Short mmCIF file of C-alpha atoms in Angstrom, two decimals:
data_model
loop_
_atom_site.label_atom_id
_atom_site.label_comp_id
_atom_site.label_asym_id
_atom_site.label_seq_id
_atom_site.Cartn_x
_atom_site.Cartn_y
_atom_site.Cartn_z
CA UNK A 1 134.12 126.10 150.70
CA UNK A 2 130.40 126.34 149.93
CA UNK A 3 128.25 129.63 149.99
CA UNK A 4 125.79 128.14 152.62
CA UNK A 5 126.01 125.14 154.91
CA UNK A 6 123.09 123.55 156.48
CA UNK A 7 122.92 120.18 158.68
CA UNK A 8 120.95 117.67 156.52
CA UNK A 9 119.56 115.75 159.83
CA UNK A 10 117.42 113.96 159.77
CA UNK A 11 115.81 115.31 162.77
CA UNK A 12 113.00 113.73 164.67
CA UNK A 13 111.02 115.44 167.30
CA UNK A 14 107.70 114.93 168.98
CA UNK A 15 104.50 116.60 168.37
CA UNK A 16 104.47 119.91 170.46
CA UNK A 17 108.46 120.19 170.44
CA UNK A 18 110.31 123.34 169.53
CA UNK A 19 112.51 122.89 166.15
CA UNK A 20 115.46 124.81 165.45
CA UNK A 21 116.74 124.77 162.06
CA UNK A 22 120.38 126.48 161.13
CA UNK A 23 122.44 127.62 158.17
CA UNK A 24 125.97 129.30 158.00
CA UNK A 25 127.13 131.32 155.32
CA UNK A 26 130.25 132.42 153.76
CA UNK A 27 130.15 135.92 151.99
CA UNK A 28 129.06 138.79 154.12
CA UNK A 29 127.89 140.49 150.92
CA UNK A 30 124.50 138.28 151.29
CA UNK A 31 121.50 140.47 152.30
CA UNK A 32 118.56 138.23 151.60
CA UNK A 33 117.59 135.12 153.61
CA UNK A 34 114.88 132.75 153.08
CA UNK A 35 113.36 129.54 154.44
CA UNK A 36 111.39 127.20 151.99
CA UNK A 37 109.54 124.18 153.08
CA UNK A 38 109.42 121.18 150.47
CA UNK A 39 107.45 118.29 150.64
CA UNK A 40 108.29 114.94 148.91
CA UNK A 41 107.51 115.06 145.33
CA UNK A 42 106.62 118.97 145.55
CA UNK A 43 108.58 122.32 144.81
CA UNK A 44 109.67 124.35 147.48
CA UNK A 45 107.16 126.68 149.44
CA UNK A 46 108.36 129.96 150.63
CA UNK A 47 107.89 130.16 154.61
CA UNK A 48 109.80 133.17 155.61
CA UNK A 49 111.93 136.18 153.94
CA UNK A 50 114.02 138.46 155.55
CA UNK A 51 116.39 141.44 154.70
CA UNK A 52 117.98 142.44 157.69
CA UNK A 53 119.25 141.13 161.33
CA UNK A 54 117.17 140.34 163.91
CA UNK A 55 113.97 138.34 164.15
CA UNK A 56 110.97 137.87 162.17
CA UNK A 57 107.75 136.18 163.24
CA UNK A 58 104.94 134.42 161.37
CA UNK A 59 102.35 132.24 163.38
CA UNK A 60 104.52 129.44 164.71
CA UNK A 61 107.36 130.45 162.67
CA UNK A 62 110.45 132.62 163.74
CA UNK A 63 113.56 133.36 161.14
CA UNK A 64 116.49 134.91 162.92
CA UNK A 65 119.56 136.39 161.15
CA UNK A 66 122.84 137.38 162.73
CA UNK A 67 125.22 139.08 160.04
CA UNK A 68 127.68 139.14 162.47
CA UNK A 69 128.26 135.74 162.98
CA UNK A 70 126.89 134.82 159.44
CA UNK A 71 124.28 132.41 160.78
CA UNK A 72 120.78 132.09 160.34
CA UNK A 73 117.86 129.90 161.90
CA UNK A 74 114.22 128.97 161.55
CA UNK A 75 112.37 128.12 164.82
CA UNK A 76 109.01 126.06 164.64
CA UNK A 77 107.00 126.17 168.05
CA UNK A 78 104.34 123.71 168.70
CA UNK A 79 105.39 121.46 165.68
CA UNK A 80 102.82 119.35 164.27
CA UNK A 81 102.87 116.29 162.12
CA UNK A 82 102.24 118.39 158.88
CA UNK A 83 105.38 120.41 159.68
CA UNK A 84 107.14 116.88 158.39
CA UNK A 85 109.15 117.99 155.37
CA UNK A 86 112.46 119.08 154.26
CA UNK A 87 113.46 122.80 155.31
CA UNK A 88 115.76 124.63 152.93
CA UNK A 89 117.62 127.97 153.49
CA UNK A 90 118.47 130.28 150.59
CA UNK A 91 120.60 133.18 150.51
CA UNK A 92 121.56 135.59 147.92
CA UNK A 93 122.74 139.20 147.28
CA UNK A 94 119.50 140.51 145.60
CA UNK A 95 117.90 141.19 142.39
CA UNK A 96 119.97 139.98 139.20
CA UNK A 97 121.99 137.74 141.38
CA UNK A 98 121.67 134.12 141.90
CA UNK A 99 120.65 132.70 145.18
CA UNK A 100 122.28 129.83 147.13
CA UNK A 101 120.54 127.05 148.85
CA UNK A 102 121.48 125.05 151.52
CA UNK A 103 121.11 120.95 151.10
CA UNK A 104 117.89 120.98 153.29
CA UNK A 105 117.30 119.40 156.70
CA UNK A 106 114.75 116.52 156.87
CA UNK A 107 112.36 116.86 159.45
CA UNK A 108 109.74 114.35 160.87
CA UNK A 109 107.17 115.46 163.79
CA UNK A 110 106.02 112.03 165.55
CA UNK A 111 102.36 112.20 166.57
CA UNK B 1 95.61 133.35 140.57
CA UNK B 2 97.43 130.67 138.86
CA UNK B 3 101.05 130.00 140.49
CA UNK B 4 104.18 128.62 138.75
CA UNK B 5 103.34 125.80 136.25
CA UNK B 6 105.73 123.45 134.69
CA UNK B 7 105.18 120.43 131.86
CA UNK B 8 105.70 117.98 131.74
CA UNK B 9 105.88 116.56 135.26
CA UNK B 10 108.01 113.55 134.57
CA UNK B 11 110.44 112.81 131.61
CA UNK B 12 112.16 109.81 130.54
CA UNK B 13 114.89 109.87 128.20
CA UNK B 14 118.11 107.97 127.17
CA UNK B 15 121.64 108.96 127.12
CA UNK B 16 122.47 111.56 124.27
CA UNK B 17 119.13 112.84 123.47
CA UNK B 18 117.89 116.13 123.95
CA UNK B 19 115.28 117.72 126.30
CA UNK B 20 113.03 120.54 126.79
CA UNK B 21 111.19 121.62 129.65
CA UNK B 22 108.59 124.34 130.04
CA UNK B 23 107.70 126.84 132.74
CA UNK B 24 104.94 129.35 133.31
CA UNK B 25 105.51 132.12 135.62
CA UNK B 26 103.12 133.34 138.35
CA UNK B 27 100.76 136.27 137.42
CA UNK B 28 102.28 139.11 137.55
CA UNK B 29 106.14 138.02 137.44
CA UNK B 30 108.41 138.86 134.59
CA UNK B 31 111.56 136.93 135.95
CA UNK B 32 112.25 133.13 135.71
CA UNK B 33 115.09 130.96 136.98
CA UNK B 34 115.93 127.47 136.68
CA UNK B 35 117.21 125.17 139.07
CA UNK B 36 118.55 121.46 139.16
CA UNK B 37 117.88 119.50 142.47
CA UNK B 38 119.38 116.04 142.95
CA UNK B 39 118.05 113.64 145.15
CA UNK B 40 118.93 114.46 148.74
CA UNK B 41 120.28 118.12 147.57
CA UNK B 42 119.60 121.52 147.22
CA UNK B 43 118.34 123.39 144.41
CA UNK B 44 121.53 124.29 142.34
CA UNK B 45 121.16 127.75 140.02
CA UNK B 46 121.21 127.08 136.52
CA UNK B 47 120.28 130.39 135.11
CA UNK B 48 117.72 133.39 135.19
CA UNK B 49 115.96 135.15 132.46
CA UNK B 50 114.65 138.56 132.46
CA UNK B 51 113.36 140.58 129.23
CA UNK B 52 114.13 137.70 127.11
CA UNK B 53 117.69 137.75 127.93
CA UNK B 54 119.85 135.10 130.24
CA UNK B 55 120.69 137.92 133.04
CA UNK B 56 122.80 135.36 135.38
CA UNK B 57 124.27 132.00 134.92
CA UNK B 58 125.39 129.34 137.61
CA UNK B 59 128.23 126.71 137.06
CA UNK B 60 126.30 124.60 134.42
CA UNK B 61 127.79 123.69 131.12
CA UNK B 62 126.79 124.89 127.57
CA UNK B 63 124.61 121.65 127.03
CA UNK B 64 122.03 123.82 129.08
CA UNK B 65 120.48 126.58 127.31
CA UNK B 66 117.17 128.55 127.72
CA UNK B 67 114.83 130.99 126.42
CA UNK B 68 112.08 133.36 127.44
CA UNK B 69 108.99 134.45 125.56
CA UNK B 70 107.34 137.43 125.15
CA UNK B 71 104.54 136.45 127.68
CA UNK B 72 107.40 135.75 130.23
CA UNK B 73 107.05 131.91 130.19
CA UNK B 74 110.34 130.03 129.91
CA UNK B 75 111.93 126.81 128.21
CA UNK B 76 114.99 125.07 129.60
CA UNK B 77 116.88 122.83 126.71
CA UNK B 78 119.42 120.15 127.68
CA UNK B 79 121.30 118.63 124.98
CA UNK B 80 123.38 115.56 124.83
CA UNK B 81 121.61 114.05 128.22
CA UNK B 82 124.26 112.35 130.68
CA UNK B 83 123.35 110.10 133.52
CA UNK B 84 123.89 112.83 135.71
CA UNK B 85 121.62 115.12 134.65
CA UNK B 86 118.87 112.70 136.28
CA UNK B 87 117.17 115.15 138.69
CA UNK B 88 114.33 117.37 139.64
CA UNK B 89 114.23 120.74 137.34
CA UNK B 90 112.50 123.75 139.04
CA UNK B 91 111.49 126.68 137.86
CA UNK B 92 111.04 129.76 139.78
CA UNK B 93 109.58 133.15 138.87
CA UNK B 94 109.82 136.70 140.69
CA UNK B 95 109.02 140.20 139.81
CA UNK B 96 111.94 142.13 138.14
CA UNK B 97 114.60 139.28 139.68
CA UNK B 98 113.97 140.24 142.97
CA UNK B 99 112.54 138.45 146.09
CA UNK B 100 110.89 136.21 147.22
CA UNK B 101 110.68 133.83 144.30
CA UNK B 102 107.84 131.34 143.89
CA UNK B 103 108.57 127.98 142.73
CA UNK B 104 106.60 125.15 140.69
CA UNK B 105 106.65 121.83 141.78
CA UNK B 106 109.14 120.76 139.12
CA UNK B 107 109.62 118.37 136.34
CA UNK B 108 111.28 114.97 137.23
CA UNK B 109 113.84 113.56 134.48
CA UNK B 110 115.22 110.33 134.26
CA UNK B 111 118.22 109.47 132.08
CA UNK B 112 118.45 105.84 131.57
#
């Protein structure tokens, strides 16, 4: 069983739509949850970083963690064509421990 | 404020050769982690260096080795290259191995 599972998509939405991206994980010891955005031929760029259950909002982005279900989500409001990229979730136990990435979800926002 | 920088950007090698990739961490960071990202996949953790020592290692063979220098920069060495080693190699840095990690744009390695 993989440490983290992510639906690879691809996902295609019209501009202005609300996008929901999700990951599930297997180990309840994981405490750190991150979402990265990766444009083609670029490295991953950190979008959101959370430590606990609940919601964290930053502009049009909201990260949600449900530790009881081992489920994390990223919501993008008012999606823009510039949001078209691959979104990666990453999960880990903390300093000195490795982090596990999902396979990434490819998102295209159509103008 | 310089971010994570990696060199070279692209590299082409043949099977059996050896390769060295380089990484300079973000200013203020002392921990470097290396990842392999195959096409269409998420990054896979290779190892992490802190205080010039390998602190954590993923499921990669001994052909993959590394080094961290006193200025916190790091090298990834891969020996006896295989076709399956073709991938984007990413370096990420952080403070004391914590979060969040910041990534460079990677070195794209192609094996012929």
